[in-house]
mmCIF file of C-alpha atoms in Angstrom:
data_model
loop_
_atom_site.group_PDB
_atom_site.id
_atom_site.type_symbol
_atom_site.label_atom_id
_atom_site.label_comp_id
_atom_site.label_asym_id
_atom_site.label_seq_id
_atom_site.Cartn_x
_atom_site.Cartn_y
_atom_site.Cartn_z
ATOM 1 C CA GLN C 1 -21.880 -0.127 7.411
ATOM 2 C CA VAL C 2 -19.371 0.350 4.604
ATOM 3 C CA GLN C 3 -19.927 -0.136 0.902
ATOM 4 C CA LEU C 4 -17.011 -0.567 -1.467
ATOM 5 C CA VAL C 5 -17.228 0.094 -5.193
ATOM 6 C CA GLU C 6 -14.331 -1.025 -7.357
ATOM 7 C CA SER C 7 -13.294 -0.011 -10.840
ATOM 8 C CA GLY C 8 -10.320 -0.226 -13.168
ATOM 9 C CA GLY C 9 -10.039 -3.924 -13.863
ATOM 10 C CA GLY C 10 -9.636 -5.244 -17.360
ATOM 11 C CA LEU C 11 -7.373 -6.896 -19.884
ATOM 12 C CA VAL C 12 -3.788 -5.732 -20.258
ATOM 13 C CA GLN C 13 -0.676 -7.033 -21.981
ATOM 14 C CA ALA C 14 2.278 -8.324 -20.004
ATOM 15 C CA GLY C 15 4.530 -5.462 -19.031
ATOM 16 C CA GLY C 16 1.661 -3.025 -19.036
ATOM 17 C CA SER C 17 0.064 -1.121 -16.207
ATOM 18 C CA LEU C 18 -3.344 -0.762 -14.671
ATOM 19 C CA ARG C 19 -4.815 1.220 -11.805
ATOM 20 C CA LEU C 20 -7.584 -0.110 -9.620
ATOM 21 C CA SER C 21 -9.797 2.199 -7.608
ATOM 22 C CA CYS C 22 -12.041 1.471 -4.655
ATOM 23 C CA ALA C 23 -14.418 4.111 -3.344
ATOM 24 C CA ALA C 24 -15.861 3.677 0.130
ATOM 25 C CA SER C 25 -19.186 5.006 1.311
ATOM 26 C CA GLY C 26 -21.304 4.652 4.414
ATOM 27 C CA SER C 27 -19.593 4.655 7.802
ATOM 28 C CA ILE C 28 -16.322 5.857 6.333
ATOM 29 C CA PHE C 29 -15.251 7.508 9.577
ATOM 30 C CA SER C 30 -14.789 4.082 11.121
ATOM 31 C CA ILE C 31 -12.410 2.730 8.467
ATOM 32 C CA ASP C 32 -8.920 1.892 9.648
ATOM 33 C CA THR C 33 -6.883 -0.259 7.275
ATOM 34 C CA MET C 34 -7.732 -0.639 3.593
ATOM 35 C CA ALA C 35 -6.248 -3.342 1.448
ATOM 36 C CA TRP C 36 -6.272 -5.182 -1.833
ATOM 37 C CA TYR C 37 -6.510 -8.951 -2.035
ATOM 38 C CA ARG C 38 -6.529 -11.204 -5.054
ATOM 39 C CA GLN C 39 -7.610 -14.715 -5.858
ATOM 40 C CA ALA C 40 -6.374 -16.596 -8.891
ATOM 41 C CA PRO C 41 -8.141 -19.672 -10.270
ATOM 42 C CA GLY C 42 -7.468 -22.684 -8.062
ATOM 43 C CA LYS C 43 -5.646 -20.640 -5.431
ATOM 44 C CA GLN C 44 -6.587 -19.142 -2.095
ATOM 45 C CA ARG C 45 -7.188 -15.454 -1.604
ATOM 46 C CA GLU C 46 -4.012 -13.595 -0.712
ATOM 47 C CA LEU C 47 -3.127 -10.157 0.547
ATOM 48 C CA VAL C 48 -1.574 -7.979 -2.141
ATOM 49 C CA ALA C 49 -1.130 -4.661 -0.360
ATOM 50 C CA ALA C 50 -2.465 -2.831 2.665
ATOM 51 C CA ILE C 51 -2.422 0.736 3.903
ATOM 52 C CA THR C 52 -3.282 1.977 7.376
ATOM 53 C CA SER C 53 -5.091 5.160 8.278
ATOM 54 C CA GLY C 54 -1.691 6.647 9.082
ATOM 55 C CA GLY C 55 -0.295 5.808 5.662
ATOM 56 C CA SER C 56 1.881 2.814 6.523
ATOM 57 C CA THR C 57 1.987 0.233 3.736
ATOM 58 C CA ASN C 58 2.701 -3.458 3.377
ATOM 59 C CA TYR C 59 3.108 -5.497 0.210
ATOM 60 C CA ALA C 60 3.236 -9.119 -0.734
ATOM 61 C CA ASP C 61 6.731 -10.148 -1.779
ATOM 62 C CA SER C 62 5.469 -11.051 -5.230
ATOM 63 C CA VAL C 63 4.418 -7.473 -6.010
ATOM 64 C CA LYS C 64 7.048 -5.402 -4.212
ATOM 65 C CA GLY C 65 8.604 -2.873 -6.537
ATOM 66 C CA ARG C 66 5.788 -3.213 -9.062
ATOM 67 C CA PHE C 67 2.585 -2.295 -7.230
ATOM 68 C CA THR C 68 1.837 0.811 -5.202
ATOM 69 C CA ILE C 69 -1.085 1.251 -2.850
ATOM 70 C CA SER C 70 -2.242 4.755 -2.030
ATOM 71 C CA ARG C 71 -5.109 6.398 -0.248
ATOM 72 C CA ASP C 72 -7.021 9.618 -0.763
ATOM 73 C CA ASN C 73 -8.889 10.283 2.455
ATOM 74 C CA ALA C 74 -10.672 13.311 1.001
ATOM 75 C CA LYS C 75 -12.212 11.077 -1.663
ATOM 76 C CA ASN C 76 -12.519 8.044 0.617
ATOM 77 C CA THR C 77 -10.751 6.058 -2.059
ATOM 78 C CA VAL C 78 -7.908 3.569 -2.134
ATOM 79 C CA TYR C 79 -5.906 2.861 -5.267
ATOM 80 C CA LEU C 80 -3.672 0.082 -6.479
ATOM 81 C CA GLN C 81 -1.251 1.171 -9.178
ATOM 82 C CA MET C 82 0.015 -1.945 -10.928
ATOM 83 C CA ALA C 83 3.036 -1.806 -13.208
ATOM 84 C CA SER C 84 5.161 -4.378 -15.033
ATOM 85 C CA LEU C 85 2.225 -6.737 -14.960
ATOM 86 C CA LYS C 86 2.827 -10.443 -15.407
ATOM 87 C CA PRO C 87 0.466 -13.244 -16.431
ATOM 88 C CA GLU C 88 0.823 -14.523 -12.855
ATOM 89 C CA ASP C 89 -0.961 -11.371 -11.696
ATOM 90 C CA THR C 90 -4.152 -12.548 -13.369
ATOM 91 C CA ALA C 91 -6.793 -12.818 -10.672
ATOM 92 C CA VAL C 92 -9.933 -11.332 -9.249
ATOM 93 C CA TYR C 93 -8.888 -8.375 -7.133
ATOM 94 C CA TYR C 94 -10.925 -7.503 -4.060
ATOM 95 C CA CYS C 95 -10.975 -4.282 -2.098
ATOM 96 C CA ASN C 96 -11.083 -4.646 1.670
ATOM 97 C CA ALA C 97 -11.809 -2.165 4.429
ATOM 98 C CA ALA C 98 -11.480 -2.876 8.130
ATOM 99 C CA THR C 99 -13.674 -1.063 10.628
ATOM 100 C CA VAL C 100 -13.106 -1.059 14.360
ATOM 101 C CA ALA C 101 -15.625 -0.425 17.112
ATOM 102 C CA TRP C 102 -15.325 -1.355 20.789
ATOM 103 C CA GLY C 103 -12.314 -3.513 20.079
ATOM 104 C CA PHE C 104 -14.160 -5.475 17.404
ATOM 105 C CA THR C 105 -12.752 -5.528 13.880
ATOM 106 C CA LYS C 106 -15.015 -6.209 10.936
ATOM 107 C CA ASP C 107 -13.956 -6.698 7.333
ATOM 108 C CA HIS C 108 -15.913 -5.310 4.408
ATOM 109 C CA TRP C 109 -15.377 -6.503 0.865
ATOM 110 C CA GLY C 110 -15.936 -5.165 -2.594
ATOM 111 C CA GLN C 111 -17.496 -7.303 -5.294
ATOM 112 C CA GLY C 112 -14.168 -7.988 -6.978
ATOM 113 C CA THR C 113 -12.812 -6.889 -10.327
ATOM 114 C CA GLN C 114 -11.140 -9.124 -12.886
ATOM 115 C CA VAL C 115 -7.579 -8.383 -13.949
ATOM 116 C CA THR C 116 -6.300 -10.434 -16.857
ATOM 117 C CA VAL C 117 -2.711 -10.141 -18.069
ATOM 118 C CA SER C 118 -2.001 -11.654 -21.465
ATOM 119 C CA SER C 119 1.375 -12.855 -22.721
#
């Protein structure tokens, strides 16, 4: 079992920056990929960025060059550094951790943290 605790959300002006943190606890040894998703009002949840246990990263086209995902294995924490924020980035951001056992992948989710970007 994995528990995810998020922090860092809030209100920021367009062009500003914000860093989200997600600390994992529980069966942390089983975590493979960690990721950030977001869901804006009236839209489906989408993948923002992901990072594997080996450090490989993937980003949504809409955030490439502006967001950076990183991982501190010693602290069992994943970060999302967001820069040059736009009003379109306003959404609830969710931390995700994937665990694998016997070929079965299970997703764990944080509670979500609100990011609001004002014009």
